[in-house]
Short mmCIF file of C-alpha atoms and ligand atoms in Angstrom, two decimals:
data_model
loop_
_atom_site.label_atom_id
_atom_site.label_comp_id
_atom_site.label_asym_id
_atom_site.label_seq_id
_atom_site.Cartn_x
_atom_site.Cartn_y
_atom_site.Cartn_z
CA MET A 19 24.05 -0.82 5.09
CA ASP A 20 20.54 -2.02 4.26
CA LEU A 21 18.45 -4.70 5.91
CA ILE A 22 16.76 -6.75 3.22
CA VAL A 23 14.04 -9.36 3.74
CA VAL A 24 13.90 -11.63 0.72
CA LYS A 25 11.28 -14.29 0.11
CA PHE A 26 11.85 -17.13 -2.32
CA GLY A 27 8.71 -18.77 -3.71
CA GLY A 28 8.45 -22.48 -4.49
CA THR A 29 9.63 -22.31 -8.11
CA SER A 30 12.63 -20.17 -7.28
CA VAL A 31 13.93 -22.98 -5.08
CA GLY A 32 12.53 -25.65 -7.42
CA ASP A 33 15.71 -27.74 -7.77
CA GLY A 34 19.28 -27.94 -6.51
CA SER A 35 20.72 -25.49 -9.00
CA ARG A 36 17.97 -22.96 -8.30
CA ILE A 37 18.55 -23.23 -4.57
CA LYS A 38 22.25 -22.61 -5.15
CA LYS A 39 21.54 -19.66 -7.43
CA ALA A 40 19.13 -18.18 -4.87
CA ALA A 41 21.56 -18.67 -1.98
CA GLN A 42 24.35 -17.11 -4.07
CA SER A 43 22.20 -14.03 -4.73
CA VAL A 44 21.70 -13.68 -0.96
CA VAL A 45 25.41 -14.12 -0.26
CA ASN A 46 26.24 -11.49 -2.93
CA GLU A 47 24.13 -8.89 -1.08
CA TYR A 48 25.71 -9.90 2.23
CA MET A 49 29.19 -9.48 0.75
CA LYS A 50 28.27 -5.93 -0.29
CA GLY A 51 27.75 -5.20 3.40
CA ASN A 52 23.97 -5.56 3.54
CA GLN A 53 22.10 -7.56 6.15
CA VAL A 54 19.77 -10.21 4.76
CA VAL A 55 16.90 -12.23 6.25
CA VAL A 56 15.55 -15.03 4.07
CA VAL A 57 11.96 -16.32 4.08
CA VAL A 58 11.51 -19.47 2.08
CA SER A 59 8.52 -21.41 0.70
CA ALA A 60 8.30 -25.14 0.22
CA VAL A 61 10.16 -26.47 -2.83
CA ASN A 62 7.98 -26.37 -5.96
CA LYS A 63 4.60 -28.05 -5.40
CA THR A 64 5.62 -29.85 -2.19
CA THR A 65 2.68 -28.44 -0.24
CA ASP A 66 0.20 -29.76 -2.83
CA GLU A 67 1.95 -33.13 -2.89
CA LEU A 68 1.85 -33.44 0.90
CA LEU A 69 -1.83 -32.56 0.89
CA GLY A 70 -2.50 -35.05 -1.91
CA LEU A 71 -0.68 -37.81 -0.04
CA SER A 72 -2.55 -37.21 3.18
CA ASN A 73 -5.89 -37.01 1.41
CA ASP A 74 -5.22 -40.33 -0.32
CA ALA A 75 -4.17 -41.96 2.93
CA ILE A 76 -6.58 -40.43 5.40
CA GLY A 77 -9.23 -38.52 3.45
CA GLY A 78 -11.86 -36.69 5.45
CA ASN A 79 -10.57 -37.93 8.79
CA LEU A 80 -7.51 -35.71 8.62
CA THR A 81 -7.82 -33.00 11.27
CA ASP A 82 -6.81 -29.41 10.55
CA LYS A 83 -4.04 -29.72 13.12
CA GLN A 84 -2.64 -32.80 11.38
CA LYS A 85 -2.96 -31.09 8.01
CA ALA A 86 -0.93 -28.10 9.24
CA GLU A 87 1.76 -30.35 10.73
CA ILE A 88 2.04 -32.32 7.49
CA MET A 89 2.03 -29.31 5.16
CA ALA A 90 4.66 -27.65 7.35
CA MET A 91 7.17 -30.31 6.33
CA GLY A 92 7.60 -28.45 3.02
CA GLU A 93 8.93 -25.29 4.64
CA LEU A 94 10.75 -27.20 7.42
CA THR A 95 12.76 -28.91 4.69
CA SER A 96 13.36 -25.95 2.39
CA ALA A 97 14.59 -23.68 5.20
CA ARG A 98 17.16 -26.31 6.25
CA LEU A 99 18.25 -26.82 2.64
CA PHE A 100 18.55 -23.11 1.96
CA SER A 101 20.47 -22.39 5.13
CA ALA A 102 22.89 -25.25 4.50
CA THR A 103 23.45 -23.95 0.97
CA ILE A 104 24.36 -20.48 2.27
CA GLU A 105 26.82 -22.09 4.69
CA SER A 106 28.34 -24.07 1.81
CA LEU A 107 29.06 -20.70 0.18
CA GLY A 108 31.06 -19.65 3.21
CA VAL A 109 28.62 -17.45 5.16
CA LYS A 110 27.12 -18.23 8.56
CA SER A 111 23.42 -19.04 8.47
CA GLU A 112 20.79 -20.48 10.80
CA PHE A 113 17.42 -21.95 9.86
CA ILE A 114 14.56 -20.75 12.03
CA ASP A 115 11.52 -23.01 12.34
CA PRO A 116 8.66 -23.00 14.87
CA TYR A 117 10.58 -25.48 17.08
CA ASN A 118 13.39 -22.97 17.51
CA ASP A 119 13.28 -20.67 20.59
CA LEU A 120 13.98 -17.73 18.30
CA TRP A 121 10.90 -18.41 16.15
CA PRO A 122 9.12 -15.05 15.89
CA ILE A 123 5.75 -15.56 14.19
CA ILE A 124 3.12 -16.20 16.87
CA THR A 125 -0.54 -16.85 15.99
CA ASP A 126 -3.87 -17.97 17.40
CA SER A 127 -4.80 -21.65 17.37
CA ASN A 128 -6.45 -21.69 13.94
CA SER A 129 -4.38 -24.37 12.19
CA LEU A 130 -5.04 -23.51 8.55
CA GLU A 131 -5.76 -19.77 8.46
CA ALA A 132 -4.01 -18.66 11.61
CA LYS A 133 -4.35 -15.08 12.76
CA ILE A 134 -1.10 -13.32 13.60
CA ASP A 135 -0.49 -11.97 17.09
CA PHE A 136 1.32 -8.90 15.86
CA LYS A 137 2.44 -7.55 19.25
CA THR A 138 4.15 -10.76 20.33
CA THR A 139 5.61 -11.33 16.88
CA ASN A 140 7.01 -7.82 16.86
CA LYS A 141 8.67 -8.38 20.23
CA LYS A 142 10.05 -11.80 19.32
CA SER A 143 11.56 -10.41 16.13
CA ASP A 144 14.34 -8.90 18.26
CA GLY A 145 15.85 -12.39 18.43
CA ILE A 146 16.13 -12.46 14.64
CA LYS A 147 17.65 -8.98 14.66
CA ASN A 148 20.30 -10.18 17.12
CA LEU A 149 21.26 -13.00 14.77
CA VAL A 150 21.53 -10.58 11.88
CA ASN A 151 23.69 -8.24 13.96
CA GLN A 152 26.07 -11.14 14.60
CA GLY A 153 26.59 -11.50 10.85
CA ILE A 154 24.37 -14.57 10.56
CA ILE A 155 21.81 -14.96 7.76
CA PRO A 156 18.57 -16.32 9.26
CA VAL A 157 16.45 -18.48 6.98
CA ILE A 158 12.88 -18.42 8.23
CA CYS A 159 10.20 -20.93 7.19
CA GLY A 160 7.52 -19.05 5.25
CA PHE A 161 3.83 -19.89 5.66
CA LEU A 162 4.20 -21.17 9.24
CA GLY A 163 3.20 -19.85 12.62
CA LYS A 164 3.34 -21.04 16.21
CA GLY A 165 0.06 -21.36 18.11
CA PRO A 166 -0.66 -20.87 21.83
CA SER A 167 0.36 -24.43 22.80
CA GLY A 168 3.53 -24.30 20.76
CA GLU A 169 1.81 -26.15 17.91
CA ILE A 170 2.53 -25.44 14.25
CA THR A 171 -0.06 -23.33 12.46
CA THR A 172 -0.21 -22.12 8.86
CA LEU A 173 -1.10 -18.69 7.49
CA GLY A 174 -3.21 -19.93 4.57
CA ARG A 175 -2.11 -21.08 1.11
CA GLY A 176 0.40 -18.74 -0.47
CA GLY A 177 1.09 -17.39 3.03
CA SER A 178 4.87 -17.06 2.70
CA ASP A 179 4.26 -13.61 1.24
CA ILE A 180 2.61 -12.66 4.53
CA SER A 181 5.62 -14.01 6.46
CA ALA A 182 7.96 -11.85 4.37
CA PHE A 183 6.04 -8.58 4.73
CA LEU A 184 5.43 -9.27 8.44
CA MET A 185 9.15 -9.84 9.05
CA GLY A 186 10.02 -6.79 6.96
CA HIS A 187 7.76 -4.67 9.13
CA CYS A 188 8.88 -6.09 12.49
CA LEU A 189 12.58 -5.91 11.62
CA GLU A 190 12.17 -2.38 10.21
CA ALA A 191 13.78 -3.57 7.01
CA ASN A 192 14.74 -1.16 4.24
CA GLU A 193 13.50 -3.46 1.52
CA ILE A 194 11.28 -6.50 0.97
CA ILE A 195 11.97 -8.54 -2.14
CA ILE A 196 9.59 -11.23 -3.38
CA VAL A 197 11.35 -13.63 -5.73
CA THR A 198 9.01 -15.60 -7.94
CA ASP A 199 8.60 -17.25 -11.35
CA VAL A 200 7.44 -14.20 -13.33
CA ASP A 201 9.17 -10.87 -14.05
CA GLY A 202 6.93 -8.99 -11.63
CA VAL A 203 3.34 -7.82 -11.65
CA MET A 204 2.05 -7.85 -15.20
CA SER A 205 -0.96 -6.52 -17.08
CA THR A 206 -2.51 -9.92 -16.39
CA ASP A 207 -1.42 -13.46 -15.52
CA PRO A 208 1.25 -14.15 -18.19
CA ASN A 209 0.46 -17.85 -17.95
CA LYS A 210 -3.03 -17.08 -19.21
CA ILE A 211 -2.33 -14.35 -21.76
CA GLU A 212 1.13 -14.52 -23.29
CA ASP A 213 1.22 -10.89 -24.40
CA ALA A 214 0.98 -9.62 -20.82
CA ILE A 215 3.40 -6.77 -20.20
CA LEU A 216 5.45 -5.97 -17.11
CA LEU A 217 4.49 -3.05 -14.87
CA ASP A 218 7.35 -0.94 -13.49
CA GLU A 219 5.31 -0.18 -10.43
CA ILE A 220 1.90 -0.74 -8.88
CA SER A 221 0.27 0.99 -5.91
CA VAL A 222 -0.40 -0.94 -2.74
CA GLU A 223 -4.10 -0.36 -3.23
CA GLU A 224 -4.18 -1.71 -6.80
CA MET A 225 -2.05 -4.67 -5.78
CA ARG A 226 -4.39 -5.42 -2.90
CA ASP A 227 -7.43 -5.39 -5.19
CA LEU A 228 -5.68 -7.48 -7.84
CA ALA A 229 -4.59 -10.05 -5.26
CA THR A 230 -8.02 -10.14 -3.64
CA HIS A 231 -9.49 -10.97 -7.02
CA GLY A 232 -7.24 -13.96 -7.39
CA ALA A 233 -3.95 -12.79 -8.90
CA GLN A 234 -1.73 -15.26 -7.12
CA VAL A 235 1.43 -13.24 -7.53
CA LEU A 236 1.11 -11.83 -3.98
CA HIS A 237 -1.05 -12.89 -1.04
CA PRO A 238 -3.62 -10.11 -0.44
CA HIS A 239 -3.01 -10.09 3.32
CA ALA A 240 0.73 -9.51 2.93
CA LEU A 241 0.24 -5.84 2.10
CA ARG A 242 -1.26 -4.91 5.44
CA TYR A 243 2.32 -4.99 6.79
CA LYS A 244 3.65 -2.72 4.04
CA ASP A 245 5.25 0.12 5.91
CA PRO A 246 5.61 3.43 4.01
CA LEU A 247 9.34 3.48 4.79
CA ILE A 248 9.97 0.05 3.31
CA THR A 249 10.44 -0.36 -0.41
CA ALA A 250 9.04 -3.55 -1.88
CA LYS A 251 9.43 -5.26 -5.23
CA ILE A 252 8.64 -8.50 -7.02
CA ILE A 253 11.37 -9.99 -9.23
CA ASN A 254 12.07 -13.11 -11.26
CA PHE A 255 14.33 -15.81 -9.80
CA ALA A 256 15.89 -16.29 -13.23
CA HIS A 257 18.03 -13.14 -12.77
CA GLY A 258 19.81 -14.67 -9.79
CA ASP A 259 20.28 -11.07 -8.72
CA LEU A 260 18.43 -9.32 -5.90
CA THR A 261 19.08 -5.92 -7.46
CA ALA A 262 17.01 -6.91 -10.55
CA LYS A 263 14.25 -4.48 -11.45
CA GLY A 264 10.87 -6.25 -11.55
CA THR A 265 7.84 -4.37 -10.23
CA ARG A 266 7.96 -1.91 -7.34
CA ILE A 267 4.99 -1.86 -4.98
CA VAL A 268 4.63 1.78 -4.04
CA GLY A 269 2.90 3.71 -1.29
CA PRO A 270 1.95 2.75 2.23
CA PHE A 271 -0.83 0.50 3.31
CA GLU A 272 -3.46 2.85 4.72
CA LYS A 273 -5.32 1.38 7.65
CA ASP A 274 -8.59 2.44 6.03
CA MET A 275 -7.87 0.16 3.07
CA LEU A 276 -8.55 -2.64 5.50
CA LYS A 277 -11.82 -1.40 6.89
CA SER A 278 -13.54 1.84 6.08
CA VAL A 279 -16.89 3.47 5.49
CA SER A 280 -17.14 6.62 3.43
CA VAL A 281 -19.86 8.74 1.86
CA HIS A 282 -19.43 10.52 -1.45
CA LYS A 283 -19.60 14.24 -0.70
CA ASN A 284 -22.29 15.10 -3.26
CA PRO A 285 -25.64 13.44 -3.84
CA ILE A 286 -25.64 10.78 -6.53
CA SER A 287 -28.55 10.66 -8.97
CA LEU A 288 -29.89 7.45 -10.39
CA ILE A 289 -31.09 7.41 -13.97
CA ALA A 290 -33.02 4.28 -14.87
CA ILE A 291 -33.58 3.38 -18.51
CA VAL A 292 -36.10 0.69 -19.38
CA GLY A 293 -36.65 -1.40 -22.48
CA GLU A 294 -37.87 -4.88 -23.38
CA GLY A 295 -35.17 -7.60 -23.19
CA MET A 296 -32.36 -5.07 -22.85
CA LEU A 297 -29.90 -7.48 -21.33
CA LYS A 298 -29.81 -9.54 -24.53
CA LYS A 299 -29.06 -6.60 -26.79
CA VAL A 300 -25.37 -6.50 -27.73
CA GLY A 301 -23.66 -3.13 -27.29
CA LEU A 302 -26.45 -1.38 -25.47
CA LEU A 303 -24.45 -0.82 -22.30
CA ALA A 304 -21.60 0.61 -24.38
CA LYS A 305 -24.03 2.93 -26.18
CA ILE A 306 -25.21 4.35 -22.85
CA THR A 307 -21.77 4.73 -21.33
CA ASN A 308 -20.24 6.16 -24.54
CA CYS A 309 -23.00 8.70 -24.76
CA LEU A 310 -22.21 9.92 -21.22
CA ALA A 311 -18.44 9.73 -21.79
CA ASP A 312 -18.68 11.82 -24.99
CA ASN A 313 -20.28 14.51 -22.86
CA ARG A 314 -17.63 14.18 -20.14
CA ILE A 315 -20.04 12.86 -17.55
CA ASN A 316 -18.49 10.53 -15.02
CA ILE A 317 -20.36 7.34 -14.13
CA PHE A 318 -20.04 6.26 -10.48
CA GLY A 319 -21.73 2.94 -11.00
CA ILE A 320 -24.01 1.04 -13.27
CA SER A 321 -26.42 -1.81 -12.69
CA ALA A 322 -28.12 -3.91 -15.30
CA GLY A 323 -31.26 -6.04 -15.08
CA GLN A 324 -33.40 -7.90 -17.63
CA ASN A 325 -35.43 -4.86 -18.62
CA SER A 326 -33.54 -1.90 -17.18
CA ILE A 327 -30.16 -0.31 -16.81
CA THR A 328 -29.44 2.24 -14.09
CA ALA A 329 -26.59 4.73 -14.32
CA PHE A 330 -25.30 6.55 -11.24
CA VAL A 331 -24.04 10.09 -11.82
CA ASP A 332 -23.15 13.09 -9.66
CA LYS A 333 -26.20 15.28 -8.99
CA GLN A 334 -24.56 18.26 -10.64
CA ASP A 335 -24.37 16.29 -13.91
CA SER A 336 -27.77 14.70 -13.59
CA GLU A 337 -29.93 17.15 -15.60
CA LYS A 338 -27.45 17.09 -18.48
CA ALA A 339 -27.17 13.28 -18.34
CA TYR A 340 -30.93 12.98 -18.18
CA HIS A 341 -31.42 14.98 -21.38
CA ILE A 342 -28.64 13.23 -23.26
CA LEU A 343 -29.94 9.80 -22.33
CA HIS A 344 -33.46 10.84 -23.24
CA ASN A 345 -32.27 11.58 -26.78
CA LEU A 346 -30.66 8.14 -26.85
CA VAL A 347 -33.89 6.48 -25.72
CA ILE A 348 -35.78 8.17 -28.54
CA GLU A 349 -33.17 7.13 -31.12
CA THR A 350 -32.88 3.54 -29.96
CA ASP A 351 -35.59 1.02 -30.81
CA VAL A 352 -35.18 -1.30 -27.90
CA LEU A 353 -35.23 1.50 -25.31
CA SER A 354 -38.63 2.81 -24.32
CA SER A 355 -38.40 5.25 -21.42
CA LEU A 356 -36.20 6.63 -18.66
CA SER A 357 -36.59 8.26 -15.30
CA LEU A 358 -34.44 10.48 -13.13
CA GLY A 359 -34.67 9.13 -9.61
CA THR A 360 -34.23 10.83 -6.29
CA ASP A 361 -30.92 11.98 -4.90
CA THR A 362 -29.02 9.32 -3.03
CA ALA A 363 -26.06 9.10 -0.71
CA MET A 364 -23.40 6.68 -1.93
CA ILE A 365 -21.87 4.81 1.01
CA THR A 366 -18.81 2.69 0.28
CA VAL A 367 -17.86 -0.01 2.76
CA VAL A 368 -14.46 -1.67 2.48
CA SER A 369 -13.58 -4.69 4.57
CA PRO A 370 -11.31 -7.73 4.28
CA ASP A 371 -14.27 -9.76 5.55
CA PHE A 372 -15.85 -9.51 2.09
CA THR A 373 -13.12 -11.75 0.72
CA GLY A 374 -13.61 -15.48 0.89
CA GLU A 375 -16.49 -17.34 2.38
CA THR A 376 -18.22 -15.06 4.81
CA PRO A 377 -21.93 -15.78 4.49
CA GLY A 378 -24.14 -13.16 6.10
CA ILE A 379 -21.70 -10.29 5.79
CA ILE A 380 -24.04 -8.21 3.61
CA SER A 381 -27.02 -8.79 5.89
CA ASN A 382 -24.90 -7.66 8.87
CA ILE A 383 -24.53 -4.33 7.10
CA THR A 384 -28.10 -4.00 5.87
CA GLU A 385 -29.88 -5.24 9.01
CA PRO A 386 -29.40 -2.04 11.08
CA LEU A 387 -30.70 -0.03 8.11
CA ARG A 388 -33.84 -2.18 7.97
CA LYS A 389 -34.36 -1.79 11.72
CA ASN A 390 -34.15 1.99 11.31
CA ASN A 391 -36.51 2.04 8.35
CA ILE A 392 -33.87 3.23 5.93
CA ASN A 393 -34.59 2.13 2.41
CA ILE A 394 -31.70 0.87 0.31
CA VAL A 395 -32.24 2.23 -3.18
CA GLU A 396 -29.44 0.16 -4.74
CA ILE A 397 -26.62 -2.07 -3.57
CA SER A 398 -23.60 -3.47 -5.35
CA SER A 399 -20.89 -5.66 -3.93
CA SER A 400 -17.48 -6.96 -4.94
CA GLN A 401 -14.71 -8.89 -3.19
CA THR A 402 -13.38 -5.74 -1.54
CA ALA A 403 -16.27 -3.30 -1.26
CA VAL A 404 -20.01 -3.00 -0.79
CA VAL A 405 -21.61 0.17 -2.14
CA LEU A 406 -24.99 1.21 -0.77
CA TYR A 407 -27.25 3.92 -2.14
CA VAL A 408 -29.81 5.37 0.27
CA ASP A 409 -31.99 8.48 0.13
CA TRP A 410 -29.79 11.55 0.52
CA LYS A 411 -31.66 12.60 3.67
CA ASP A 412 -30.86 9.22 5.29
CA GLY A 413 -27.19 9.37 4.30
CA GLU A 414 -25.63 10.49 7.55
CA LYS A 415 -27.68 8.15 9.71
CA ALA A 416 -26.99 5.19 7.42
CA PHE A 417 -23.29 6.04 7.42
CA ASN A 418 -23.16 5.97 11.24
CA LEU A 419 -25.14 2.73 11.44
CA VAL A 420 -22.89 0.96 8.95
CA LYS A 421 -19.82 2.33 10.72
CA GLY A 422 -21.16 0.83 13.94
CA VAL A 423 -21.30 -2.62 12.32
CA LEU A 424 -17.69 -2.48 11.24
CA GLU A 425 -16.29 -1.38 14.61
P1 ADP B 26 5.40 -18.26 -5.71
O1 ADP B 26 5.40 -19.74 -5.61
O2 ADP B 26 6.71 -17.67 -6.09
O3 ADP B 26 4.78 -17.61 -4.50
P2 ADP B 26 2.92 -17.98 -7.13
O4 ADP B 26 2.59 -19.11 -8.05
O5 ADP B 26 2.23 -17.94 -5.82
O6 ADP B 26 4.49 -17.93 -6.96
O7 ADP B 26 2.66 -16.58 -7.86
C1 ADP B 26 3.21 -16.33 -9.13
C2 ADP B 26 2.19 -16.59 -10.21
O8 ADP B 26 1.17 -15.59 -10.14
C3 ADP B 26 2.69 -16.49 -11.62
O9 ADP B 26 3.30 -17.66 -12.05
C4 ADP B 26 1.44 -16.14 -12.41
O10 ADP B 26 0.89 -17.29 -13.00
C5 ADP B 26 0.46 -15.65 -11.34
N1 ADP B 26 -0.13 -14.34 -11.66
C6 ADP B 26 -1.45 -14.06 -11.62
N2 ADP B 26 -1.71 -12.80 -11.96
C7 ADP B 26 -0.52 -12.21 -12.24
C8 ADP B 26 -0.12 -10.91 -12.66
N3 ADP B 26 -1.01 -9.91 -12.88
N4 ADP B 26 1.19 -10.67 -12.84
C9 ADP B 26 2.11 -11.64 -12.62
N5 ADP B 26 1.79 -12.90 -12.25
C10 ADP B 26 0.50 -13.20 -12.04
N1 LIG B 27 4.04 -23.50 0.52
C1 LIG B 27 2.83 -22.78 0.83
C2 LIG B 27 1.79 -23.01 -0.26
O1 LIG B 27 2.06 -23.69 -1.24
C3 LIG B 27 3.03 -21.33 1.09
C4 LIG B 27 3.61 -20.52 -0.04
O2 LIG B 27 4.14 -21.06 -1.01
O3 LIG B 27 3.54 -19.29 0.05
O4 LIG B 27 0.69 -22.54 -0.13
MG1 MG B 28 2.76 -17.47 -3.87
#
């Protein structure tokens, strides 16, 4: 007997027949002897509609608390509807909303991006387990939390995915199933490029990076509750079958995917190539990278400016890369000269704080380096990582300073 947590997204409960189909798929698993906990989103675009309505009526005077209360109506409704539909199919079900004593998901008082109190939530999840053990199918409102004064909070847009993974973790489920309006995770958003193909599986790390960069298919914060023992998949509601294949999300969520600082074990050499107006020359970057690739030299990073391009390679490859690129400079009109820089330590910093609007995050990392007179040779940043290059001799000190910032 398996315990399955299944989350239905807005489209998968988009009308009466879809709700019935979804409820039937849950009942089918139950009839096989499995235990099922349902997490449900608001029907279709209800959340957007509620927000639109309140903006039209109240505009800027709407408080975050009011906004959360109003948006919550979407999930308050869908959970009731879903639970009643299960009951109509002959199986006992109970909807669980934040007004219910059994409500498990406890948060801080942030109304719109509430932070989960994991310890309390974990403890309160026993109540849900008791229901399940009595043969009842709980239907939990996705997206919602309960703040310190018993008020409704929300986990951020698209947050039902977080609710599902959180419940899966706390209930020690065997499987988490995300039911949505696409076949699974694809090579890109199939609504943007039709030819996108389905992936059989994706690692937790890749999924996290994809989600952080805007692929809506799963909320990036959901994965932090992905336990190694729990299997997880994303499937299409159209199957009406929870055993459908879709995309498996494999591997555990490593704590250091959330926050980590690491140094590449070897020095990294910087090779800077200069030339007039390089940035406007089509294909130049490809020429440089192809030239290194043809000689099996790995590139750790690349940065491009108006009149220069810098390639980052492992020190042991640097002499070879230097000579190869020198030949390229001689052959290529627009390129005039290159230089092999000093050895650097490559420090990679990963933190969820890089996502979203967090002004000042980079200066928090670089400030202690400035105070300690450590020169940053290069820096690059993305939504999930900041990579710093400092003189090799400063590497260890810089690593410890940056680590101190993150703790
Ligand atoms: P739900 O309401 O079920 O949570 P979402 O709209 O939040 O569904 O997420 C599903 C959507 O994610 C798809 O309709 C698709 O447009 C989008 N999406 C973006 N990137 C991808 C991708 N790589 N693979 C699949 N879907 C993607
Ligand atoms: N209904 C919420 C939203 O639209 C949460 C979710 O669908 O995951 O953002
Ligand atoms: Mg979603």
